[in-house]
Amino acid sequence: MSNFDSGIPLPYKKLRKNLDIIKGRLGGPLTLSEKVLYSHLDQPDSQEIERGKSYLRLRPDRVALQDATAQMTLLQFISSGLKKVAVPSTVHCDHLIEAQISGDKDLARAKDLNKEVYDFLSSACAKYNLGFWKPGSGIIHQIILENYAFPGLLMIGTDSHTPNGGGLGCLCVGVGGADAVDVMANIPWELKCPTVIGCHLTGKISGWTSPKDVILKVAEILTVKGGTGAIVEYHGPGVESISCTGMATITNMGAEIGATTSVFSIQRTAAIADEATKNKDLLVPDDGCKYDKVIEINLDTLEPLVNGPFTPDLAHPISKLGGNSEKNGYPMEIKVSLIGSCTNSSYEDMGRCASIANDALSHGLKSCIPFNVTPGSEQVRATIARDGIIDVLEKFGGTVLANACGPCIGQWDRKDVKMGEKNTIVTSYNRNFTGRNDANPATHCFVTSPEMATALAIAGRLDFNPMKDELTGTDGKMFKLKEPHGEELPSKGFDPGEDTYQAPPAKADDIKVNVDPKSDRLQLLEPFEKWDGKDYIDMMVLIKIKGKCTTDHISAAGPWLKYRGHLDNISNNMFIGATNAENNEMNKVKNQKSGSFDTVPAVARDYKANKIKWCAVGEENYGEGSSREHAALEPRHLGGVAIIVKSFARIHETNLKKQGMLALTFANPGDYDKVQPSSKISILNLKDLAPGKPVDAEIKNNGSSDKIQLNHSLNELQIQWFQAGSALNLMKELAAKGGDKK
């Protein structure tokens, strides 16, 4: 299945057998998404299949974990008592390296600061038969694309941008750690059967337009929640003009529209390995297949876009960016430009940016602002170093950072502006929520293509349009930048660079995985309490959240990443970024027991110490963004029992269910307004909790009460998770009884 999975064949024989069964049952043409997904069903002969309604039980081919989420995932796996993982699995060290000075220095510093965590991950991988990609190897999604992806693969990964693999015809889905534990424990993975959105591409990518502009346009069309519960499937003649890594850029950022995943139909068979070519009928949509919705994008007329600030679906054509910025009061001066990240750090991306840099240098110009470059992998770094691309980018004024996530996820020791100072940055990243990159809520981050981020770095202003505006060279002559160009693949082949892979040993019986009880970085997990069989009466409202509430708002990243393996310590960041509807402030809520205001975690801990159950209330698309399950673990750990919102993002809703939390939505969204910070909420008749049946609730306010209904998406198995206290608790119960619930 890969060069690192000896003895494990490509799964096409099994997939074809399963797909024949499915086609016999369903009849009619299938989309590519359906072919790949349904051919991985645990029981293809009997599984109920209905888009948007039934729950599928699937057998993914592999699991990928990044180091920040791997800690909690492996701690959960260890607590399950199993001896080794059941499917090929890998851990990738990319999240814990802070961008501070330069790649080499930052990597060395990270290895020192995170030694305890890296040692834990390395030993756990060796003990439980996982591959381990050491710090410096690169970003998880680029490593997957280079080494493990193949058309027809079904993979889950504990990172929301796992869909990157869709650029090579894979279905790669971001999940929480508990889902990964299920698959590694040989339990079928459960997913609500997705709808399928078709994105029909015509025309051809050319000039300043790039693959990034396709997904920026899709984000504008569908918004940050328009893809929820759906797979986005790209097809049509326009696909021919997009490279594999360009397709990966598009599927990667599909996470920002809430999509389950995204995938490209592979149409250029010459570039596909022999086995995939033999099975091409499995890897393309059938003629006449039906999509639930179709988007049409003509690449010939697609203008480069710059999206933001504060949300990835606010799109500005480059021709209108300056005017829109002036009208909306965005800081016109750009302080920093950053290229790279898992979305745009391929050889092709770097080569095209270097062509712009070379053009500027030939006129005596370079970046007029700090320009940070993040290679996607050690292979990309070594190859662009050999081919002179790094030299060009450094002469242009660039600082080459470590092969890691860095500023994209807030791992950035930024010094050029003060906290709270209003400023603008442009990036080729995928996500630009408030405070995402530098923890500064006043930073206006715009996401765009790496080519556009490079061009804007030369002018240093948002009102520069490289398609029409001229620059003045050091010779005093005016010139326009040439259209970017670059090789899709290196003509000399890739240089693998330093070997950063640790294979699991043949024998692991003597390997010890130790967690120091005094550690502030790692903590063994204690099981959550089982449901006591009683209704939740008069719950406190810990916080009524106003506006957008992403997983960054619930469990911040950046400096908090170091506590990702210690549940109690990281719980001190719970909801600190969410806006309290009572006072429009962050991390300041009223303790309804004492009457005083305090931080959100402090009030939650006080309620827990006094055995007071609490809930949190939110608005639309609650939990969008990262796959981090800490945003579900922390409320559960600090005594929360329910999250009640207008709507959920897919991954986070599942994560809450996995940890035994009730994930509930207002049947009438207007009932959100009936909840006050001082309200007492009761959830009634929980003994009758059943799939598809609304839950009765009561809101009490100063002597008055309102009866309302709350909806949920729990199926029978998920109700058992709730009753057992968590999915992991149920797994242990079944293992103790000698059976596995299929």
PDB file of C-alpha atoms in Angstrom, residues 443-625:
ATOM      1  CA  THR A 443      -4.635  41.240  13.123  1.00  0.00           C
ATOM      2  CA  HIS A 444      -6.515  41.307   9.823  1.00  0.00           C
ATOM      3  CA  CYS A 445      -5.450  38.118   8.045  1.00  0.00           C
ATOM      4  CA  PHE A 446      -6.215  37.652   4.359  1.00  0.00           C
ATOM      5  CA  VAL A 447      -5.781  34.248   2.684  1.00  0.00           C
ATOM      6  CA  THR A 448      -4.834  34.076  -0.981  1.00  0.00           C
ATOM      7  CA  SER A 449      -2.594  32.166  -3.370  1.00  0.00           C
ATOM      8  CA  PRO A 450       1.150  32.025  -2.669  1.00  0.00           C
ATOM      9  CA  GLU A 451       1.715  33.850  -5.951  1.00  0.00           C
ATOM     10  CA  MET A 452      -0.506  36.747  -4.899  1.00  0.00           C
ATOM     11  CA  ALA A 453       1.013  36.820  -1.391  1.00  0.00           C
ATOM     12  CA  THR A 454       4.458  37.111  -3.021  1.00  0.00           C
ATOM     13  CA  ALA A 455       3.387  39.899  -5.362  1.00  0.00           C
ATOM     14  CA  LEU A 456       1.705  41.861  -2.566  1.00  0.00           C
ATOM     15  CA  ALA A 457       4.919  41.593  -0.529  1.00  0.00           C
ATOM     16  CA  ILE A 458       6.714  43.658  -3.173  1.00  0.00           C
ATOM     17  CA  ALA A 459       4.270  46.571  -2.930  1.00  0.00           C
ATOM     18  CA  GLY A 460       3.399  46.053   0.732  1.00  0.00           C
ATOM     19  CA  ARG A 461      -0.161  47.275   0.257  1.00  0.00           C
ATOM     20  CA  LEU A 462      -3.611  45.755  -0.285  1.00  0.00           C
ATOM     21  CA  ASP A 463      -4.397  48.190  -3.107  1.00  0.00           C
ATOM     22  CA  PHE A 464      -1.741  46.736  -5.425  1.00  0.00           C
ATOM     23  CA  ASN A 465      -3.022  44.655  -8.326  1.00  0.00           C
ATOM     24  CA  PRO A 466      -0.140  42.874 -10.095  1.00  0.00           C
ATOM     25  CA  MET A 467      -2.361  42.147 -13.090  1.00  0.00           C
ATOM     26  CA  LYS A 468      -2.518  45.837 -14.044  1.00  0.00           C
ATOM     27  CA  ASP A 469      -0.456  48.024 -11.686  1.00  0.00           C
ATOM     28  CA  GLU A 470       3.139  48.946 -12.428  1.00  0.00           C
ATOM     29  CA  LEU A 471       6.123  49.069 -10.097  1.00  0.00           C
ATOM     30  CA  THR A 472       9.174  51.311 -10.274  1.00  0.00           C
ATOM     31  CA  GLY A 473      12.531  49.537 -10.557  1.00  0.00           C
ATOM     32  CA  THR A 474      15.740  50.853  -9.032  1.00  0.00           C
ATOM     33  CA  ASP A 475      16.613  52.226 -12.478  1.00  0.00           C
ATOM     34  CA  GLY A 476      13.548  54.460 -12.296  1.00  0.00           C
ATOM     35  CA  LYS A 477      11.714  52.582 -15.027  1.00  0.00           C
ATOM     36  CA  MET A 478       8.148  51.357 -14.637  1.00  0.00           C
ATOM     37  CA  PHE A 479       7.384  47.688 -15.159  1.00  0.00           C
ATOM     38  CA  LYS A 480       4.640  45.147 -14.645  1.00  0.00           C
ATOM     39  CA  LEU A 481       5.315  41.798 -13.033  1.00  0.00           C
ATOM     40  CA  LYS A 482       5.295  38.881 -15.439  1.00  0.00           C
ATOM     41  CA  GLU A 483       2.752  36.116 -14.958  1.00  0.00           C
ATOM     42  CA  PRO A 484       4.090  33.444 -12.593  1.00  0.00           C
ATOM     43  CA  HIS A 485       5.371  30.153 -13.938  1.00  0.00           C
ATOM     44  CA  GLY A 486       6.957  27.023 -12.522  1.00  0.00           C
ATOM     45  CA  GLU A 487       7.444  23.307 -13.041  1.00  0.00           C
ATOM     46  CA  GLU A 488       4.722  21.006 -11.747  1.00  0.00           C
ATOM     47  CA  LEU A 489       7.381  18.457 -10.798  1.00  0.00           C
ATOM     48  CA  PRO A 490      11.178  18.843 -10.593  1.00  0.00           C
ATOM     49  CA  SER A 491      12.876  17.815 -13.824  1.00  0.00           C
ATOM     50  CA  LYS A 492      15.705  16.190 -11.829  1.00  0.00           C
ATOM     51  CA  GLY A 493      13.308  14.311  -9.585  1.00  0.00           C
ATOM     52  CA  PHE A 494      12.849  14.868  -5.875  1.00  0.00           C
ATOM     53  CA  ASP A 495      15.682  14.960  -3.357  1.00  0.00           C
ATOM     54  CA  PRO A 496      14.380  13.122  -0.253  1.00  0.00           C
ATOM     55  CA  GLY A 497      16.670  15.103   2.034  1.00  0.00           C
ATOM     56  CA  GLU A 498      17.358  13.883   5.560  1.00  0.00           C
ATOM     57  CA  ASP A 499      15.804  10.542   6.561  1.00  0.00           C
ATOM     58  CA  THR A 500      13.251  11.458   9.231  1.00  0.00           C
ATOM     59  CA  TYR A 501      11.155   8.264   9.397  1.00  0.00           C
ATOM     60  CA  GLN A 502      11.155   5.753  12.263  1.00  0.00           C
ATOM     61  CA  ALA A 503       9.620   2.400  11.341  1.00  0.00           C
ATOM     62  CA  PRO A 504       8.044   0.308  14.091  1.00  0.00           C
ATOM     63  CA  PRO A 505      10.336  -2.525  15.249  1.00  0.00           C
ATOM     64  CA  ALA A 506       9.610  -6.168  14.517  1.00  0.00           C
ATOM     65  CA  LYS A 507       9.371  -6.893  18.257  1.00  0.00           C
ATOM     66  CA  ALA A 508       8.021  -4.385  20.769  1.00  0.00           C
ATOM     67  CA  ASP A 509       7.408  -6.432  23.927  1.00  0.00           C
ATOM     68  CA  ASP A 510      10.282  -4.825  25.834  1.00  0.00           C
ATOM     69  CA  ILE A 511       9.496  -1.218  24.886  1.00  0.00           C
ATOM     70  CA  LYS A 512       8.243   0.918  27.768  1.00  0.00           C
ATOM     71  CA  VAL A 513       5.938   3.906  27.364  1.00  0.00           C
ATOM     72  CA  ASN A 514       6.228   6.011  30.486  1.00  0.00           C
ATOM     73  CA  VAL A 515       4.166   8.997  31.614  1.00  0.00           C
ATOM     74  CA  ASP A 516       5.552  10.854  34.618  1.00  0.00           C
ATOM     75  CA  PRO A 517       2.732  11.530  37.120  1.00  0.00           C
ATOM     76  CA  LYS A 518       4.377  14.909  37.837  1.00  0.00           C
ATOM     77  CA  SER A 519       4.492  15.948  34.181  1.00  0.00           C
ATOM     78  CA  ASP A 520       2.702  19.130  33.139  1.00  0.00           C
ATOM     79  CA  ARG A 521       2.728  18.001  29.478  1.00  0.00           C
ATOM     80  CA  LEU A 522       1.303  14.475  29.658  1.00  0.00           C
ATOM     81  CA  GLN A 523      -1.397  12.906  31.821  1.00  0.00           C
ATOM     82  CA  LEU A 524      -2.944   9.444  31.760  1.00  0.00           C
ATOM     83  CA  LEU A 525      -6.706   9.571  31.303  1.00  0.00           C
ATOM     84  CA  GLU A 526      -9.337   8.655  33.841  1.00  0.00           C
ATOM     85  CA  PRO A 527     -12.692   7.342  32.526  1.00  0.00           C
ATOM     86  CA  PHE A 528     -15.595   9.775  32.519  1.00  0.00           C
ATOM     87  CA  GLU A 529     -18.553   8.968  34.782  1.00  0.00           C
ATOM     88  CA  LYS A 530     -21.425   6.957  33.360  1.00  0.00           C
ATOM     89  CA  TRP A 531     -24.832   8.596  32.981  1.00  0.00           C
ATOM     90  CA  ASP A 532     -26.677   8.068  36.260  1.00  0.00           C
ATOM     91  CA  GLY A 533     -30.022   7.424  34.584  1.00  0.00           C
ATOM     92  CA  LYS A 534     -31.520  10.721  35.743  1.00  0.00           C
ATOM     93  CA  ASP A 535     -32.687  13.818  33.886  1.00  0.00           C
ATOM     94  CA  TYR A 536     -30.487  16.892  33.910  1.00  0.00           C
ATOM     95  CA  ILE A 537     -32.437  19.261  36.164  1.00  0.00           C
ATOM     96  CA  ASP A 538     -31.673  22.973  36.591  1.00  0.00           C
ATOM     97  CA  MET A 539     -28.334  23.014  34.810  1.00  0.00           C
ATOM     98  CA  MET A 540     -26.367  26.248  35.069  1.00  0.00           C
ATOM     99  CA  VAL A 541     -25.564  28.085  31.846  1.00  0.00           C
ATOM    100  CA  LEU A 542     -21.789  28.395  32.066  1.00  0.00           C
ATOM    101  CA  ILE A 543     -21.690  30.713  29.072  1.00  0.00           C
ATOM    102  CA  LYS A 544     -24.101  31.907  26.422  1.00  0.00           C
ATOM    103  CA  ILE A 545     -21.837  32.451  23.429  1.00  0.00           C
ATOM    104  CA  LYS A 546     -22.447  35.273  21.007  1.00  0.00           C
ATOM    105  CA  GLY A 547     -21.473  34.961  17.349  1.00  0.00           C
ATOM    106  CA  LYS A 548     -18.863  32.716  15.758  1.00  0.00           C
ATOM    107  CA  CYS A 549     -17.496  29.988  18.005  1.00  0.00           C
ATOM    108  CA  THR A 550     -14.827  27.857  16.355  1.00  0.00           C
ATOM    109  CA  THR A 551     -12.702  25.202  18.006  1.00  0.00           C
ATOM    110  CA  ASP A 552     -10.078  27.951  18.341  1.00  0.00           C
ATOM    111  CA  HIS A 553     -12.522  29.875  20.535  1.00  0.00           C
ATOM    112  CA  ILE A 554     -13.311  26.761  22.591  1.00  0.00           C
ATOM    113  CA  SER A 555      -9.739  25.459  22.939  1.00  0.00           C
ATOM    114  CA  ALA A 556      -7.092  27.858  21.694  1.00  0.00           C
ATOM    115  CA  ALA A 557      -3.923  26.633  19.973  1.00  0.00           C
ATOM    116  CA  GLY A 558      -0.662  28.614  19.879  1.00  0.00           C
ATOM    117  CA  PRO A 559       1.011  28.505  23.329  1.00  0.00           C
ATOM    118  CA  TRP A 560      -1.596  26.016  24.563  1.00  0.00           C
ATOM    119  CA  LEU A 561      -0.376  23.338  22.165  1.00  0.00           C
ATOM    120  CA  LYS A 562       2.192  22.232  24.735  1.00  0.00           C
ATOM    121  CA  TYR A 563      -0.615  20.976  26.987  1.00  0.00           C
ATOM    122  CA  ARG A 564      -2.394  18.864  24.358  1.00  0.00           C
ATOM    123  CA  GLY A 565      -1.355  15.679  26.219  1.00  0.00           C
ATOM    124  CA  HIS A 566      -2.503  16.926  29.640  1.00  0.00           C
ATOM    125  CA  LEU A 567      -6.270  17.236  29.836  1.00  0.00           C
ATOM    126  CA  ASP A 568      -6.440  19.051  33.155  1.00  0.00           C
ATOM    127  CA  ASN A 569      -3.869  21.686  32.220  1.00  0.00           C
ATOM    128  CA  ILE A 570      -5.230  22.397  28.752  1.00  0.00           C
ATOM    129  CA  SER A 571      -8.723  22.722  30.217  1.00  0.00           C
ATOM    130  CA  ASN A 572      -7.570  26.081  31.568  1.00  0.00           C
ATOM    131  CA  ASN A 573      -8.100  27.466  28.057  1.00  0.00           C
ATOM    132  CA  MET A 574     -11.722  26.309  27.753  1.00  0.00           C
ATOM    133  CA  PHE A 575     -13.909  28.961  26.075  1.00  0.00           C
ATOM    134  CA  ILE A 576     -11.395  31.734  26.793  1.00  0.00           C
ATOM    135  CA  GLY A 577     -11.759  33.001  23.214  1.00  0.00           C
ATOM    136  CA  ALA A 578     -15.566  32.888  23.089  1.00  0.00           C
ATOM    137  CA  THR A 579     -17.614  36.077  23.434  1.00  0.00           C
ATOM    138  CA  ASN A 580     -19.980  36.111  26.410  1.00  0.00           C
ATOM    139  CA  ALA A 581     -23.398  37.385  25.281  1.00  0.00           C
ATOM    140  CA  GLU A 582     -23.974  38.927  28.713  1.00  0.00           C
ATOM    141  CA  ASN A 583     -21.158  41.484  28.547  1.00  0.00           C
ATOM    142  CA  ASN A 584     -19.584  41.124  25.066  1.00  0.00           C
ATOM    143  CA  GLU A 585     -16.327  40.169  26.766  1.00  0.00           C
ATOM    144  CA  MET A 586     -14.091  37.143  26.421  1.00  0.00           C
ATOM    145  CA  ASN A 587     -13.189  34.884  29.346  1.00  0.00           C
ATOM    146  CA  LYS A 588     -15.375  36.737  31.845  1.00  0.00           C
ATOM    147  CA  VAL A 589     -18.553  35.038  33.029  1.00  0.00           C
ATOM    148  CA  LYS A 590     -20.699  35.306  36.128  1.00  0.00           C
ATOM    149  CA  ASN A 591     -20.579  32.522  38.683  1.00  0.00           C
ATOM    150  CA  GLN A 592     -24.289  32.115  39.344  1.00  0.00           C
ATOM    151  CA  LYS A 593     -23.547  30.444  42.668  1.00  0.00           C
ATOM    152  CA  SER A 594     -21.362  33.204  44.122  1.00  0.00           C
ATOM    153  CA  GLY A 595     -22.563  36.169  42.071  1.00  0.00           C
ATOM    154  CA  SER A 596     -19.017  37.217  41.135  1.00  0.00           C
ATOM    155  CA  PHE A 597     -17.335  37.294  37.726  1.00  0.00           C
ATOM    156  CA  ASP A 598     -14.351  35.076  36.922  1.00  0.00           C
ATOM    157  CA  THR A 599     -12.669  33.292  34.029  1.00  0.00           C
ATOM    158  CA  VAL A 600     -14.713  30.639  32.247  1.00  0.00           C
ATOM    159  CA  PRO A 601     -12.489  27.715  33.349  1.00  0.00           C
ATOM    160  CA  ALA A 602     -12.487  28.937  36.953  1.00  0.00           C
ATOM    161  CA  VAL A 603     -16.298  29.103  37.102  1.00  0.00           C
ATOM    162  CA  ALA A 604     -16.576  25.662  35.478  1.00  0.00           C
ATOM    163  CA  ARG A 605     -14.154  24.202  38.019  1.00  0.00           C
ATOM    164  CA  ASP A 606     -16.173  25.726  40.862  1.00  0.00           C
ATOM    165  CA  TYR A 607     -19.394  24.223  39.521  1.00  0.00           C
ATOM    166  CA  LYS A 608     -17.698  20.838  39.134  1.00  0.00           C
ATOM    167  CA  ALA A 609     -16.303  20.955  42.682  1.00  0.00           C
ATOM    168  CA  ASN A 610     -19.822  21.618  43.943  1.00  0.00           C
ATOM    169  CA  LYS A 611     -21.339  18.887  41.732  1.00  0.00           C
ATOM    170  CA  ILE A 612     -23.357  21.419  39.720  1.00  0.00           C
ATOM    171  CA  LYS A 613     -24.070  20.286  36.173  1.00  0.00           C
ATOM    172  CA  TRP A 614     -23.702  22.931  33.490  1.00  0.00           C
ATOM    173  CA  CYS A 615     -24.269  23.476  29.779  1.00  0.00           C
ATOM    174  CA  ALA A 616     -23.046  25.981  27.195  1.00  0.00           C
ATOM    175  CA  VAL A 617     -25.263  27.704  24.624  1.00  0.00           C
ATOM    176  CA  GLY A 618     -24.153  28.866  21.166  1.00  0.00           C
ATOM    177  CA  GLU A 619     -25.211  29.958  17.702  1.00  0.00           C
ATOM    178  CA  GLU A 620     -24.687  28.653  14.150  1.00  0.00           C
ATOM    179  CA  ASN A 621     -21.967  26.245  12.961  1.00  0.00           C
ATOM    180  CA  TYR A 622     -20.674  25.831  16.489  1.00  0.00           C
ATOM    181  CA  GLY A 623     -17.279  24.100  16.561  1.00  0.00           C
ATOM    182  CA  GLU A 624     -16.221  24.872  12.990  1.00  0.00           C
ATOM    183  CA  GLY A 625     -12.541  24.716  12.166  1.00  0.00           C
TER     184      GLY A 625
END
